[in-house]
């Protein structure tokens, strides 16, 4: 497979950097082709603005995005990332959990790369939530947290890690069409002592990247009515919240 890793951590000798290198070595050892976008090393521009679109007289931001995608006038760094995603069979986002989400530089990568036309379709076609340009590709999050397992459990003070990652996994990766695998969550980063166990956990997930069952998120075109609400009766009785959107 062709696998693209989007990586965000500012310290070149960090725990995250070591895990990134382990991931690249493992995947290449399995015969995969790996590309890496190290956002901090690239000095990635994190703010989406009209400078991304080339010449345009369109004052509506999202319409200008679509125009630039159609005309091929997006900024060169955006086009390069889109080409890497198109070439990839699987995409891995690796980052530390900061303030319950991705670092700002990775959010900026999402904002700028998943443009109208590329990351999602128009209101006429609704190319999103399981459909779109990136449909069929696999995606997985590798996330490190300072919090322990118990802090990120169903009754943990930080909330369930699956709830915290839902906006990224469902609202970004699945939204743009990709099949999302269960995340690789490495807790206690910064104070955990058994690096070998952590590497083993990561390698086991990477070795099964092609076979792991994706999270069964519901496709918009299958399970939602004309108002984009889940059709009645599809969920087990009593289901609420994010769980409604998993079959």
Short mmCIF file of N, CA, C and O in Angstrom, two decimals, residues 48-126:
data_model
loop_
_atom_site.label_atom_id
_atom_site.label_comp_id
_atom_site.label_asym_id
_atom_site.label_seq_id
_atom_site.Cartn_x
_atom_site.Cartn_y
_atom_site.Cartn_z
N UNK A 48 -6.19 29.26 6.84
CA UNK A 48 -6.85 29.27 5.54
C UNK A 48 -7.35 30.68 5.25
O UNK A 48 -8.05 31.29 6.07
N UNK A 49 -6.99 31.21 4.08
CA UNK A 49 -7.44 32.55 3.71
C UNK A 49 -7.47 32.67 2.18
O UNK A 49 -7.18 31.70 1.47
N UNK A 50 -7.83 33.83 1.69
CA UNK A 50 -7.97 34.01 0.25
C UNK A 50 -6.65 33.89 -0.50
O UNK A 50 -6.66 33.68 -1.72
N UNK A 51 -5.53 34.00 0.20
CA UNK A 51 -4.24 33.83 -0.46
C UNK A 51 -4.06 32.41 -0.98
O UNK A 51 -3.18 32.16 -1.81
N UNK A 52 -4.87 31.47 -0.50
CA UNK A 52 -4.76 30.08 -0.92
C UNK A 52 -5.33 29.83 -2.31
O UNK A 52 -5.11 28.78 -2.89
N UNK A 53 -6.08 30.80 -2.86
CA UNK A 53 -6.93 30.51 -4.01
C UNK A 53 -6.44 31.05 -5.34
O UNK A 53 -7.03 30.75 -6.38
N UNK A 54 -5.43 31.87 -5.36
CA UNK A 54 -5.04 32.51 -6.60
C UNK A 54 -6.01 33.62 -6.95
O UNK A 54 -6.87 34.00 -6.14
N UNK A 55 -5.93 34.19 -8.15
CA UNK A 55 -6.80 35.31 -8.53
C UNK A 55 -8.28 34.91 -8.47
O UNK A 55 -8.67 33.89 -9.03
N UNK A 56 -9.07 35.69 -7.78
CA UNK A 56 -10.50 35.45 -7.72
C UNK A 56 -11.22 36.75 -7.37
O UNK A 56 -10.69 37.59 -6.64
N UNK A 57 -12.40 36.90 -7.92
CA UNK A 57 -13.25 38.03 -7.57
C UNK A 57 -14.42 37.56 -6.69
O UNK A 57 -15.31 38.34 -6.38
N UNK A 58 -14.39 36.31 -6.31
CA UNK A 58 -15.47 35.73 -5.51
C UNK A 58 -15.26 36.09 -4.04
O UNK A 58 -14.25 35.72 -3.45
N UNK A 59 -16.19 36.82 -3.46
CA UNK A 59 -16.06 37.25 -2.07
C UNK A 59 -16.58 36.22 -1.07
O UNK A 59 -16.38 36.37 0.13
N UNK A 60 -17.25 35.19 -1.56
CA UNK A 60 -17.74 34.13 -0.68
C UNK A 60 -16.63 33.10 -0.53
O UNK A 60 -16.18 32.50 -1.51
N UNK A 61 -16.16 32.89 0.72
CA UNK A 61 -14.96 32.10 0.95
C UNK A 61 -15.09 30.68 0.40
O UNK A 61 -14.20 30.18 -0.31
N UNK A 62 -16.19 29.98 0.73
CA UNK A 62 -16.32 28.60 0.30
C UNK A 62 -16.48 28.50 -1.21
O UNK A 62 -15.98 27.57 -1.84
N UNK A 63 -17.16 29.47 -1.80
CA UNK A 63 -17.29 29.49 -3.26
C UNK A 63 -15.94 29.73 -3.92
O UNK A 63 -15.62 29.14 -4.96
N UNK A 64 -15.12 30.58 -3.30
CA UNK A 64 -13.77 30.82 -3.83
C UNK A 64 -12.92 29.57 -3.73
O UNK A 64 -12.09 29.29 -4.61
N UNK A 65 -13.13 28.79 -2.67
CA UNK A 65 -12.42 27.51 -2.52
C UNK A 65 -12.76 26.59 -3.68
O UNK A 65 -11.88 25.98 -4.30
N UNK A 66 -14.06 26.46 -3.95
CA UNK A 66 -14.50 25.58 -5.03
C UNK A 66 -13.97 26.04 -6.38
O UNK A 66 -13.55 25.23 -7.22
N UNK A 67 -13.99 27.35 -6.59
CA UNK A 67 -13.48 27.92 -7.85
C UNK A 67 -12.00 27.58 -8.04
O UNK A 67 -11.57 27.18 -9.13
N UNK A 68 -11.22 27.74 -6.98
CA UNK A 68 -9.78 27.46 -7.07
C UNK A 68 -9.52 25.98 -7.32
O UNK A 68 -8.60 25.62 -8.08
N UNK A 69 -10.31 25.11 -6.69
CA UNK A 69 -10.16 23.67 -6.93
C UNK A 69 -10.46 23.34 -8.40
O UNK A 69 -9.71 22.63 -9.05
N UNK A 70 -11.54 23.89 -8.91
CA UNK A 70 -11.94 23.60 -10.28
C UNK A 70 -10.95 24.15 -11.29
O UNK A 70 -10.66 23.52 -12.32
N UNK A 71 -10.38 25.34 -11.01
CA UNK A 71 -9.46 25.98 -11.96
C UNK A 71 -8.02 25.51 -11.77
O UNK A 71 -7.15 25.82 -12.60
N UNK A 72 -7.74 24.80 -10.68
CA UNK A 72 -6.37 24.36 -10.41
C UNK A 72 -5.46 25.47 -9.94
O UNK A 72 -4.25 25.43 -10.16
N UNK A 73 -6.05 26.49 -9.27
CA UNK A 73 -5.25 27.64 -8.83
C UNK A 73 -4.98 27.65 -7.34
O UNK A 73 -4.55 28.67 -6.79
N UNK A 74 -5.21 26.52 -6.66
CA UNK A 74 -4.89 26.46 -5.24
C UNK A 74 -3.39 26.62 -5.02
O UNK A 74 -2.58 26.33 -5.91
N UNK A 75 -3.02 27.07 -3.82
CA UNK A 75 -1.60 27.25 -3.48
C UNK A 75 -0.85 25.93 -3.66
O UNK A 75 -1.40 24.84 -3.48
N UNK A 76 0.42 26.04 -4.01
CA UNK A 76 1.20 24.85 -4.36
C UNK A 76 1.32 23.87 -3.19
O UNK A 76 1.35 22.65 -3.40
N UNK A 77 1.41 24.37 -1.95
CA UNK A 77 1.54 23.44 -0.83
C UNK A 77 0.25 22.66 -0.61
O UNK A 77 0.28 21.48 -0.25
N UNK A 78 -0.90 23.29 -0.87
CA UNK A 78 -2.17 22.58 -0.77
C UNK A 78 -2.26 21.51 -1.85
O UNK A 78 -2.62 20.35 -1.58
N UNK A 79 -1.93 21.86 -3.08
CA UNK A 79 -2.00 20.90 -4.17
C UNK A 79 -1.07 19.71 -3.94
O UNK A 79 -1.43 18.57 -4.25
N UNK A 80 0.10 19.97 -3.37
CA UNK A 80 1.04 18.88 -3.09
C UNK A 80 0.46 17.90 -2.08
O UNK A 80 0.58 16.67 -2.23
N UNK A 81 -0.20 18.43 -1.04
CA UNK A 81 -0.81 17.54 -0.04
C UNK A 81 -2.00 16.78 -0.63
O UNK A 81 -2.19 15.60 -0.35
N UNK A 82 -2.78 17.44 -1.45
CA UNK A 82 -3.90 16.75 -2.08
C UNK A 82 -3.41 15.63 -2.98
O UNK A 82 -4.01 14.54 -3.02
N UNK A 83 -2.32 15.85 -3.68
CA UNK A 83 -1.76 14.81 -4.54
C UNK A 83 -1.26 13.62 -3.72
O UNK A 83 -1.44 12.46 -4.11
N UNK A 84 -0.68 13.90 -2.55
CA UNK A 84 -0.23 12.80 -1.67
C UNK A 84 -1.42 12.00 -1.17
O UNK A 84 -1.36 10.76 -1.08
N UNK A 85 -2.50 12.68 -0.84
CA UNK A 85 -3.70 11.97 -0.38
C UNK A 85 -4.31 11.15 -1.49
O UNK A 85 -4.76 10.01 -1.27
N UNK A 86 -4.37 11.69 -2.69
CA UNK A 86 -4.93 10.95 -3.81
C UNK A 86 -4.11 9.70 -4.12
O UNK A 86 -4.65 8.67 -4.54
N UNK A 87 -2.80 9.78 -3.92
CA UNK A 87 -1.92 8.65 -4.20
C UNK A 87 -1.95 7.59 -3.10
O UNK A 87 -1.53 6.46 -3.32
N UNK A 88 -2.45 7.95 -1.94
CA UNK A 88 -2.39 7.07 -0.78
C UNK A 88 -3.55 6.08 -0.76
O UNK A 88 -4.67 6.40 -1.16
N UNK A 89 -3.25 4.89 -0.28
CA UNK A 89 -4.30 3.91 0.03
C UNK A 89 -4.76 4.07 1.47
O UNK A 89 -5.90 3.72 1.80
N UNK A 90 -3.87 4.57 2.30
CA UNK A 90 -4.20 4.78 3.72
C UNK A 90 -3.52 6.05 4.21
O UNK A 90 -2.42 6.40 3.75
N UNK A 91 -4.19 6.73 5.13
CA UNK A 91 -3.71 7.99 5.69
C UNK A 91 -3.66 7.85 7.21
O UNK A 91 -4.62 7.38 7.82
N UNK A 92 -2.54 8.24 7.79
CA UNK A 92 -2.38 8.21 9.24
C UNK A 92 -2.15 9.64 9.73
O UNK A 92 -1.26 10.33 9.22
N UNK A 93 -2.97 10.07 10.67
CA UNK A 93 -2.74 11.35 11.34
C UNK A 93 -2.11 11.05 12.70
O UNK A 93 -2.70 10.33 13.51
N UNK A 94 -0.92 11.58 12.95
CA UNK A 94 -0.26 11.37 14.24
C UNK A 94 -0.05 12.70 14.92
O UNK A 94 0.53 13.62 14.35
N UNK A 95 -0.47 12.77 16.19
CA UNK A 95 -0.38 14.03 16.93
C UNK A 95 -0.56 13.78 18.42
O UNK A 95 -1.14 12.78 18.82
N UNK A 96 -0.09 14.72 19.24
CA UNK A 96 -0.42 14.70 20.67
C UNK A 96 -1.78 15.37 20.86
O UNK A 96 -2.12 16.31 20.14
N UNK A 97 -2.55 14.89 21.81
CA UNK A 97 -3.85 15.49 22.10
C UNK A 97 -3.61 16.76 22.92
O UNK A 97 -3.19 16.69 24.07
N UNK A 98 -3.87 17.90 22.32
CA UNK A 98 -3.70 19.20 23.00
C UNK A 98 -5.07 19.85 23.16
O UNK A 98 -5.78 20.06 22.16
N UNK A 99 -5.43 20.16 24.39
CA UNK A 99 -6.71 20.79 24.65
C UNK A 99 -7.86 20.05 23.95
O UNK A 99 -8.71 20.62 23.31
N UNK A 100 -7.79 18.71 24.07
CA UNK A 100 -8.85 17.82 23.62
C UNK A 100 -9.01 17.78 22.11
O UNK A 100 -10.05 17.35 21.60
N UNK A 101 -7.98 18.17 21.37
CA UNK A 101 -8.07 18.12 19.91
C UNK A 101 -6.67 18.09 19.32
O UNK A 101 -5.69 17.88 20.03
N UNK A 102 -6.58 18.30 18.02
CA UNK A 102 -5.29 18.30 17.34
C UNK A 102 -4.55 19.61 17.59
O UNK A 102 -5.17 20.64 17.87
N UNK A 103 -3.22 19.62 17.47
CA UNK A 103 -2.50 20.89 17.48
C UNK A 103 -3.00 21.81 16.37
O UNK A 103 -3.46 21.36 15.31
N UNK A 104 -2.90 23.11 16.59
CA UNK A 104 -3.44 24.09 15.65
C UNK A 104 -2.88 23.92 14.24
O UNK A 104 -3.58 24.12 13.24
N UNK A 105 -1.64 23.51 14.13
CA UNK A 105 -1.02 23.38 12.81
C UNK A 105 -1.68 22.26 12.01
O UNK A 105 -1.83 22.36 10.79
N UNK A 106 -2.10 21.19 12.71
CA UNK A 106 -2.81 20.11 12.01
C UNK A 106 -4.23 20.53 11.67
O UNK A 106 -4.75 20.17 10.61
N UNK A 107 -4.87 21.30 12.55
CA UNK A 107 -6.19 21.81 12.20
C UNK A 107 -6.09 22.69 10.96
O UNK A 107 -6.96 22.65 10.07
N UNK A 108 -5.01 23.47 10.87
CA UNK A 108 -4.80 24.28 9.68
C UNK A 108 -4.57 23.45 8.44
O UNK A 108 -4.98 23.84 7.34
N UNK A 109 -3.92 22.31 8.60
CA UNK A 109 -3.75 21.39 7.47
C UNK A 109 -5.11 20.92 6.99
O UNK A 109 -5.39 20.91 5.78
N UNK A 110 -5.98 20.55 7.91
CA UNK A 110 -7.33 20.12 7.54
C UNK A 110 -8.09 21.24 6.84
O UNK A 110 -8.72 21.05 5.79
N UNK A 111 -8.04 22.44 7.43
CA UNK A 111 -8.78 23.58 6.88
C UNK A 111 -8.35 23.90 5.45
O UNK A 111 -9.18 24.25 4.61
N UNK A 112 -7.07 23.78 5.18
CA UNK A 112 -6.56 24.20 3.88
C UNK A 112 -6.58 23.09 2.83
O UNK A 112 -6.79 23.36 1.65
N UNK A 113 -6.36 21.85 3.26
CA UNK A 113 -6.24 20.75 2.29
C UNK A 113 -7.59 20.19 1.88
O UNK A 113 -7.82 19.90 0.70
N UNK A 114 -8.52 20.06 2.81
CA UNK A 114 -9.82 19.47 2.49
C UNK A 114 -10.75 20.55 1.91
O UNK A 114 -11.78 20.90 2.49
N UNK A 115 -10.39 21.06 0.77
CA UNK A 115 -11.14 22.16 0.16
C UNK A 115 -12.46 21.67 -0.42
O UNK A 115 -12.65 20.48 -0.69
N UNK A 116 -13.35 22.61 -0.65
CA UNK A 116 -14.59 22.33 -1.37
C UNK A 116 -14.23 21.75 -2.74
O UNK A 116 -13.40 22.30 -3.46
N UNK A 117 -14.84 20.63 -3.08
CA UNK A 117 -14.52 19.96 -4.32
C UNK A 117 -13.58 18.79 -4.12
O UNK A 117 -13.73 17.74 -4.74
N UNK A 118 -12.62 18.97 -3.23
CA UNK A 118 -11.67 17.89 -2.94
C UNK A 118 -12.10 17.12 -1.69
O UNK A 118 -12.24 15.90 -1.72
N UNK A 119 -12.32 17.82 -0.59
CA UNK A 119 -12.67 17.16 0.66
C UNK A 119 -14.14 16.83 0.79
O UNK A 119 -14.52 15.93 1.52
N UNK A 120 -14.98 17.55 0.08
CA UNK A 120 -16.42 17.33 0.16
C UNK A 120 -17.08 17.96 -1.06
O UNK A 120 -16.48 18.79 -1.75
N UNK A 121 -18.33 17.55 -1.32
CA UNK A 121 -19.03 18.05 -2.49
C UNK A 121 -19.95 19.20 -2.15
O UNK A 121 -19.98 19.71 -1.03
N UNK A 122 -20.71 19.61 -3.13
CA UNK A 122 -21.59 20.76 -2.98
C UNK A 122 -22.92 20.34 -2.37
O UNK A 122 -23.20 19.17 -2.18
N UNK A 123 -23.75 21.33 -2.08
CA UNK A 123 -25.08 21.05 -1.54
C UNK A 123 -25.94 20.33 -2.56
O UNK A 123 -26.97 19.76 -2.22
N UNK A 124 -25.54 20.34 -3.81
CA UNK A 124 -26.30 19.64 -4.85
C UNK A 124 -26.00 18.15 -4.84
O UNK A 124 -26.87 17.33 -5.09
N UNK A 125 -24.76 17.78 -4.55
CA UNK A 125 -24.36 16.37 -4.65
C UNK A 125 -24.18 15.71 -3.29
O UNK A 125 -24.21 14.49 -3.20
N UNK A 126 -23.95 16.50 -2.24
CA UNK A 126 -23.76 15.96 -0.89
C UNK A 126 -22.70 14.87 -0.84
O UNK A 126 -22.92 13.80 -0.29
#
